[in-house]
C-alpha positions as a LaTeX table, in Angstrom:
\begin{tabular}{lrrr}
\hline
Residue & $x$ (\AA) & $y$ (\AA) & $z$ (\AA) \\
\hline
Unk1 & 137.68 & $-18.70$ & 137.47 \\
Unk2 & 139.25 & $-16.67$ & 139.56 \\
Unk3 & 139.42 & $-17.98$ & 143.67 \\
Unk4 & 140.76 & $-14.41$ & 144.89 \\
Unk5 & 137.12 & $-13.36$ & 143.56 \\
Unk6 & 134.84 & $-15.31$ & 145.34 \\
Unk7 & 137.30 & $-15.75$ & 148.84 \\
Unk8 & 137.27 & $-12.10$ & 149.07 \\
Unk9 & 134.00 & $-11.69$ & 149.00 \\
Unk10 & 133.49 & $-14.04$ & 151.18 \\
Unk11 & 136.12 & $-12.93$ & 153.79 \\
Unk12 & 134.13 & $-8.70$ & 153.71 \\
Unk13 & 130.90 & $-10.28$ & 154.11 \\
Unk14 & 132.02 & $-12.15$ & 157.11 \\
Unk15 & 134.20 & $-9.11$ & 158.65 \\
Unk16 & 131.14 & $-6.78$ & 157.93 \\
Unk17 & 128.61 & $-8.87$ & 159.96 \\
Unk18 & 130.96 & $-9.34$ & 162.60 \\
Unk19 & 131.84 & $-5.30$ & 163.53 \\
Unk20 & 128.17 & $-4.76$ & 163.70 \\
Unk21 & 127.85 & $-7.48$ & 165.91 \\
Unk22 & 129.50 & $-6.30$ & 168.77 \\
Unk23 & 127.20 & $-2.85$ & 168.78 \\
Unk24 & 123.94 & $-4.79$ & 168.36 \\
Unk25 & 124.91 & $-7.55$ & 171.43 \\
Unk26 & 126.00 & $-4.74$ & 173.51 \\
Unk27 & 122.81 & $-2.56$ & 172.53 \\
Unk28 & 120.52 & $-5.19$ & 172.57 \\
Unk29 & 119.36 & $-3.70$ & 169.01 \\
Unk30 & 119.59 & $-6.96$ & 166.68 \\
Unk31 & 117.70 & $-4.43$ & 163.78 \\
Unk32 & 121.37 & $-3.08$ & 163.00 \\
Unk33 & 122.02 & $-6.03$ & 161.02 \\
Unk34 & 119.01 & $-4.48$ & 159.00 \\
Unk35 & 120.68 & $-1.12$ & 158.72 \\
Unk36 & 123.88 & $-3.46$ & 157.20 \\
Unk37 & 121.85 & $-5.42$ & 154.86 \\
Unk38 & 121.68 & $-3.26$ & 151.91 \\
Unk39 & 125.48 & $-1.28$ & 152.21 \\
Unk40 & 126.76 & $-4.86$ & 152.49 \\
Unk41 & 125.76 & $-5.99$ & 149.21 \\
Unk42 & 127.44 & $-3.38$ & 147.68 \\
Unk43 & 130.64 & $-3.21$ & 150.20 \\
Unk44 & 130.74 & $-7.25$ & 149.75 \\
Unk45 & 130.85 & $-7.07$ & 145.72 \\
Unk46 & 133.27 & $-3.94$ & 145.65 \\
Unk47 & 135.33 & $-6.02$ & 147.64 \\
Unk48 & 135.36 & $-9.14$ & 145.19 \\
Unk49 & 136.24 & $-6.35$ & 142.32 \\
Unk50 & 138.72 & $-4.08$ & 143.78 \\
Unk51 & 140.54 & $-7.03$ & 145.50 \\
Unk52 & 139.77 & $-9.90$ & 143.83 \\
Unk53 & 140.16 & $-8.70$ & 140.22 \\
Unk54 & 143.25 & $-9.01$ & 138.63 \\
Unk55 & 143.62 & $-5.03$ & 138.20 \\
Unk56 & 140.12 & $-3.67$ & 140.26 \\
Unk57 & 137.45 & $-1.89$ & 138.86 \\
Unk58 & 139.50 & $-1.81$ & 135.55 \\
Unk59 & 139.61 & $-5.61$ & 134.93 \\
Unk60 & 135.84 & $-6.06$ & 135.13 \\
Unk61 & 133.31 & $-6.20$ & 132.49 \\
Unk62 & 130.54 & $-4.19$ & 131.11 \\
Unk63 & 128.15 & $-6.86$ & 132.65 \\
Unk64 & 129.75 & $-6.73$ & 136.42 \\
Unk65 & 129.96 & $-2.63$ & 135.86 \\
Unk66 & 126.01 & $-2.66$ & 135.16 \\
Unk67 & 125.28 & $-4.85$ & 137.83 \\
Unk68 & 127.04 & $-2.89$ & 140.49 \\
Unk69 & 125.39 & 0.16 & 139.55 \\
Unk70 & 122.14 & $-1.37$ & 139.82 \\
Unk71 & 123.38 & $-2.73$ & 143.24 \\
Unk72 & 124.63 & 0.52 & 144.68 \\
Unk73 & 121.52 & 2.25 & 143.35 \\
Unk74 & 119.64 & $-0.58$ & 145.23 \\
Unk75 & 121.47 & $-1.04$ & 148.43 \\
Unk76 & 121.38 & 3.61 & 148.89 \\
Unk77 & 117.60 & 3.02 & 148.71 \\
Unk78 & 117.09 & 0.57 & 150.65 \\
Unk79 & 119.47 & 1.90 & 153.85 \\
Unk80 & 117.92 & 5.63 & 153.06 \\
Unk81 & 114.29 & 3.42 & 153.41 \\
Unk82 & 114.96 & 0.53 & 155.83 \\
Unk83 & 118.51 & 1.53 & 157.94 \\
Unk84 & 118.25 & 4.83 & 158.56 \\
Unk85 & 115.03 & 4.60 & 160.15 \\
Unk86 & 116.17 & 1.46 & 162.34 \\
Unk87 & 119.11 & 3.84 & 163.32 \\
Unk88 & 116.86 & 6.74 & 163.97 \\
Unk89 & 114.69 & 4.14 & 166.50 \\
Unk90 & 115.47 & 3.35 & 169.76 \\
Unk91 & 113.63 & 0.65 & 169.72 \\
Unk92 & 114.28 & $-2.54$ & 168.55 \\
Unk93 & 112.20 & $-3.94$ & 165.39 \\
Unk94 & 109.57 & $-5.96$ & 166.51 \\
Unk95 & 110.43 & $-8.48$ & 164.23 \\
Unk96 & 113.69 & $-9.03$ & 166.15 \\
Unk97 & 112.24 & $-8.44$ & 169.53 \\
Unk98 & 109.82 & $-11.05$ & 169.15 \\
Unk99 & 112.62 & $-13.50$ & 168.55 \\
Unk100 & 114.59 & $-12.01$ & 171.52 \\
Unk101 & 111.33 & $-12.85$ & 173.51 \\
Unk102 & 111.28 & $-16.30$ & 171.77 \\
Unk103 & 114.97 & $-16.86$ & 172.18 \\
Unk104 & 114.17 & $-16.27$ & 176.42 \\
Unk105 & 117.73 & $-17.05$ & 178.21 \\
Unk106 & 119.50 & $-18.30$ & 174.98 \\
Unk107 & 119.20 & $-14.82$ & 173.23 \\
Unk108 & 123.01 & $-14.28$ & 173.24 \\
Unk109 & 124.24 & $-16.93$ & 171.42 \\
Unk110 & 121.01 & $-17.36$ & 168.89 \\
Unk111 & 121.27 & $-14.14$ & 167.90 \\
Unk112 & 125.07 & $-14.03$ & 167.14 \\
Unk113 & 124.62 & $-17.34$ & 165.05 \\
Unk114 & 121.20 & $-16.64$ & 163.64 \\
Unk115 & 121.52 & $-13.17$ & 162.90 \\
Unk116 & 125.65 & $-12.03$ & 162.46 \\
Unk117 & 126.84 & $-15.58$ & 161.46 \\
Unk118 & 123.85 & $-17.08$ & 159.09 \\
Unk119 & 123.36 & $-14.06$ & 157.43 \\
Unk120 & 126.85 & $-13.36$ & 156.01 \\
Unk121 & 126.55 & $-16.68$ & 154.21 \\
Unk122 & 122.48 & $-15.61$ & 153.04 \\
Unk123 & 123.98 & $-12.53$ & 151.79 \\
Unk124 & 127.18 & $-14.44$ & 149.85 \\
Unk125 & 124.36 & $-16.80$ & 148.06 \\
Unk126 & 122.28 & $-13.99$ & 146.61 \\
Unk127 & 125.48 & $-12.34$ & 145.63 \\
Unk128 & 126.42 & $-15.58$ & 143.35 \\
Unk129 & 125.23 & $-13.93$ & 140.37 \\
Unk130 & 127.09 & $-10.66$ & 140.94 \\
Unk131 & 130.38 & $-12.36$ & 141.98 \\
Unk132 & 130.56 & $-14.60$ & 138.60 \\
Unk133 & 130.08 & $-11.62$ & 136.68 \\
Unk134 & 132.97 & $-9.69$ & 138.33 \\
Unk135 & 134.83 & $-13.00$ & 137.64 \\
Unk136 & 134.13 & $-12.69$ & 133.89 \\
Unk137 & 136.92 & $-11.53$ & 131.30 \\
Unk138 & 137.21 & $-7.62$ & 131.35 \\
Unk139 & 136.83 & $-7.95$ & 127.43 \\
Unk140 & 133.62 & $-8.93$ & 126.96 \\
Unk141 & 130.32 & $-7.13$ & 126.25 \\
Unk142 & 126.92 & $-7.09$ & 127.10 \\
Unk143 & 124.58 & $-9.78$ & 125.65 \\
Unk144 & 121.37 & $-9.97$ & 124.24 \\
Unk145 & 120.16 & $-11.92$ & 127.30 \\
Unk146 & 121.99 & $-9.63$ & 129.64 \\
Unk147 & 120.24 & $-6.48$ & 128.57 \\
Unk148 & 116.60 & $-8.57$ & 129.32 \\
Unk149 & 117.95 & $-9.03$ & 132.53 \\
Unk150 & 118.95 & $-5.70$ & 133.09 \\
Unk151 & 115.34 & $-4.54$ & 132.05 \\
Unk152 & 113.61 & $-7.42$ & 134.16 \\
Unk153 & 116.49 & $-6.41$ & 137.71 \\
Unk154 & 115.53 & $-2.17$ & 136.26 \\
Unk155 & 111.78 & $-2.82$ & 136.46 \\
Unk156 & 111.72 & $-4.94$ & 139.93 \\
Unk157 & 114.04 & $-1.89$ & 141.83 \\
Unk158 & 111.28 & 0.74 & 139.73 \\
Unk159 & 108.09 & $-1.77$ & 141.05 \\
Unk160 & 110.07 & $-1.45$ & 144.72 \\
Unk161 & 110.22 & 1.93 & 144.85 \\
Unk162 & 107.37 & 3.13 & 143.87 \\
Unk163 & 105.53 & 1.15 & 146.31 \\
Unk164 & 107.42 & 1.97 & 149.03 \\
Unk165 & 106.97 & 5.57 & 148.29 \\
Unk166 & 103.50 & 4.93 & 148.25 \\
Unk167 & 103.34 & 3.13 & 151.47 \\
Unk168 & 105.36 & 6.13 & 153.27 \\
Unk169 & 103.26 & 8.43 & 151.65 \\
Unk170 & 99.74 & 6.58 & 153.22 \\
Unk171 & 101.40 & 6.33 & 156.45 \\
Unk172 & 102.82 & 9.74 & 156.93 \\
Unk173 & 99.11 & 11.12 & 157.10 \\
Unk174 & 97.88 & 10.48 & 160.67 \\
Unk175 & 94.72 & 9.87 & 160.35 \\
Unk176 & 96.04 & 6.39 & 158.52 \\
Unk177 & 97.51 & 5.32 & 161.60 \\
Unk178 & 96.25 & 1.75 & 162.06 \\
Unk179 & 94.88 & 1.61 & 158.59 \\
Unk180 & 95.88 & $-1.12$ & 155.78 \\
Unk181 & 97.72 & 0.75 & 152.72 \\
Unk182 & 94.87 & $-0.61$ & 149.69 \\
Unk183 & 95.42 & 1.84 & 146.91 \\
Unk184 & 97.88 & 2.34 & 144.11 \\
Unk185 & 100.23 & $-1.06$ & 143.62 \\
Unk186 & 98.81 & $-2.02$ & 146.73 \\
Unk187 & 95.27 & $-2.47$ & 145.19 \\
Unk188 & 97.02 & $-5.06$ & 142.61 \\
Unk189 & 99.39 & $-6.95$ & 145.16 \\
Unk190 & 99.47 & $-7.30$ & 149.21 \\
Unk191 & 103.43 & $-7.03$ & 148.63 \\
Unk192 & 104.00 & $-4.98$ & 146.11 \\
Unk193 & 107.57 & $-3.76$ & 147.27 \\
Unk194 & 108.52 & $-7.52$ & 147.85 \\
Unk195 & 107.56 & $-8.51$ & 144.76 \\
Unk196 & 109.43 & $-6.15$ & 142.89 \\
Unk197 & 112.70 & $-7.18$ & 144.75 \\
Unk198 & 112.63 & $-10.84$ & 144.18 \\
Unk199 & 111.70 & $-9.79$ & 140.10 \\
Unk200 & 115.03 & $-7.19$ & 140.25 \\
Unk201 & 117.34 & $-10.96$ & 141.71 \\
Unk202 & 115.46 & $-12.76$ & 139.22 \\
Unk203 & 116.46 & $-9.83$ & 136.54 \\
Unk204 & 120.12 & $-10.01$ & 137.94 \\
Unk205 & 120.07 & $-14.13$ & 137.67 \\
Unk206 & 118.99 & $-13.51$ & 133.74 \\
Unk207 & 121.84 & $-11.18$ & 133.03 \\
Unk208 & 124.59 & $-14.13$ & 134.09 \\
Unk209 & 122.41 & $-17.08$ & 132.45 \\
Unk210 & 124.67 & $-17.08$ & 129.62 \\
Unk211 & 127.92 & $-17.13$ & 131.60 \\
Unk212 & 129.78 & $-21.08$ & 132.09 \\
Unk213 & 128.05 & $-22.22$ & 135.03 \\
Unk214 & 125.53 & $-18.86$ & 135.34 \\
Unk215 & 122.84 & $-21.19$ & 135.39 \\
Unk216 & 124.04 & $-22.60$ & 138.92 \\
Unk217 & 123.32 & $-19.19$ & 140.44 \\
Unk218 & 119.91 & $-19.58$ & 140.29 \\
Unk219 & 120.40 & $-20.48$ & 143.86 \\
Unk220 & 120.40 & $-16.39$ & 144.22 \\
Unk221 & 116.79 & $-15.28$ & 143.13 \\
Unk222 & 115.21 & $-18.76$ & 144.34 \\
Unk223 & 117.27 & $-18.04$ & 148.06 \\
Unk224 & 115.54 & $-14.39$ & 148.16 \\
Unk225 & 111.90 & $-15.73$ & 146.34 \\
Unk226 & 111.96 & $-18.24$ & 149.28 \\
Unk227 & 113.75 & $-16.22$ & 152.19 \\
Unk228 & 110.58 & $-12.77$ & 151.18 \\
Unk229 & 107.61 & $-14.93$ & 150.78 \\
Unk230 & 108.54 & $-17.86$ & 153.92 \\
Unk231 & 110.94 & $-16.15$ & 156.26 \\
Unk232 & 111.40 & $-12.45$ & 156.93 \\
Unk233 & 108.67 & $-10.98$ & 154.72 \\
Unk234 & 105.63 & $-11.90$ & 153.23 \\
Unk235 & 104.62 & $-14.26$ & 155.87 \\
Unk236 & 105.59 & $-12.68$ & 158.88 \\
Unk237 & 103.95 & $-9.37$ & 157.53 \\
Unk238 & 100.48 & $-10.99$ & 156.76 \\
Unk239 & 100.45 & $-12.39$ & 160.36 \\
Unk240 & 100.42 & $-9.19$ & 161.94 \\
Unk241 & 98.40 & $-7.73$ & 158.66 \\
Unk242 & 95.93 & $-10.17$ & 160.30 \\
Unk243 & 94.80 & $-8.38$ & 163.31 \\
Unk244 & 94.21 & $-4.76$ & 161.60 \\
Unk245 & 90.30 & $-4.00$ & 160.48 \\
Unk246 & 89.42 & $-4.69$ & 156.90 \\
Unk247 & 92.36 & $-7.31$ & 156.25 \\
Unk248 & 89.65 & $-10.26$ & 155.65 \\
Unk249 & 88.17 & $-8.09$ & 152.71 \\
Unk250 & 91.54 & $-6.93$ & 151.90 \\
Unk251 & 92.61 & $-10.32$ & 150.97 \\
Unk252 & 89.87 & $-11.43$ & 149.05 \\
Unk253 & 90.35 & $-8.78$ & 146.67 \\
Unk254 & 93.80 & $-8.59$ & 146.28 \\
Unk255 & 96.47 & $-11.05$ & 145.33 \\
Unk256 & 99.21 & $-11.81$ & 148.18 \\
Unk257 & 102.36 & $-11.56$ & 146.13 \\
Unk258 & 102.17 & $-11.24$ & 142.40 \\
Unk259 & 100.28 & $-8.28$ & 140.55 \\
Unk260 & 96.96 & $-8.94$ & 139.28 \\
Unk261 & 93.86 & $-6.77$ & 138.48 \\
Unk262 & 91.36 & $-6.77$ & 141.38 \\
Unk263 & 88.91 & $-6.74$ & 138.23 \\
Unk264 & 89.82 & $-10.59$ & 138.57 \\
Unk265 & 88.33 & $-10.89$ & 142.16 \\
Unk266 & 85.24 & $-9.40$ & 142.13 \\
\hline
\end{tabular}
């Protein structure tokens, strides 16, 4: 194992948090840490490789190289999708705002440690996965089990996307302003996009399974399963789901998380 691997990529994701820090304290805009969240995967794990490696990109294997495409492909979409438009707001994201609100007089020093401090380390757990296969030997080839991975990690980002297109499609039309998004994905699942996230971690988790200790990154996919559907996501979206007309209906035909066929509710 190689310590220069994981310490690096350590060491960016820290340094990264920390320069956008002093923008979003100063702005009172706590989102940017959103617009950081997907380049940072990918600027963390290049990091590991290009400085951790014994010889960079070069060393790596055909694993790590797979994986980081996926990554990069991943973390474009998702600042194109999620960062660009919290750059192009001046507002601050309501889901930060309400914490601001919550924070009252300690909003300084919570959001430095909850937001540019805890997050770094969230972000350095899901990478686990990524960061052992950059530490694997240059020479080796892709597995059996890392090319069902690859499909499983392919088919979550595919799930993601096409959601999310659909969703920016429904609300783009104004006369949906208001309205709950029901149709396409979002007929089988409440949280389509989410869903197909945590499936592309689990995906990523299956492709270093067969690695010496891959197993023990499993702390990756169940961190992001538990961080979507508890913390930041899945929750927090269905209580402000809550209040738009229809949701009550919404729900009883449609399953929260996981794709089913609303055949199975009626």
């Amino acid at each position: 194992m190689t310590v220069n691997v994981w310490s690096i990529g350590f060491l960016v994701a820290i340094i990264l948090f920390q320069v956008v820090s002093i923008p979003a304290l100063l702005l009172k805009k706590n989102d940017l840490a959103d617009v950081l969240w997907g380049p940072a995967f990918i600027l963390t794990a290049l990091g590991a490789a290009l400085w951790g490696a014994p010889h960079g990109l070069s060393s790596v294997s055909q694993r790590a190289i797979a994986i980081l495409i996926l990554l990069t492909v991943w973390a474009t979409r998702l600042f194109i999708h999620v960062g660009w438009r919290n750059l192009s707001h001046r507002a601050e994201d309501v889901r930060y705002n309400n914490w601001r609100k919550a924070w009252g007089q300690n909003w300084l020093w919570r959001s430095y440690l909850q937001v540019f401090v805890l997050q770094p380390f969230i972000l350095y757990l899901f990478l686990t996965p990524v960061l052992l296969a950059i530490d694997e030997a240059a020479s080796t080839t892709l597995s059996w089990i890392s090319w069902l991975g690859l499909i499983v990690a392919a088919s979550g980002f595919l799930f993601e996307t096409i959601a999310d297109e659909q969703l920016r499609r429904f609300k783009r039309k104004s006369e949906n302003k208001g309205k709950l998004m029901t149709e396409g994905l979002w007929s089988w699942s409440r949280h389509p996009n989410y869903f197909g996230e945590v499936l592309q971690w689990w995906g990523i988790w299956i492709m270093v399974i067969d690695l010496p200790f891959g197993w023990a990154t499993i702390i990756s996919p169940i961190g992001v399963t538990y961080l979507i559907l508890k913390v930041s996501g899945v929750s927090m979206l269905e209580h402000l789901m809550k209040s738009r007309p229809g949701f009550s209906e919404y729900a009883k035909r449609t399953s929260v998380f996981i794709p089913l066929p609303p055949s199975l509710f009626k």
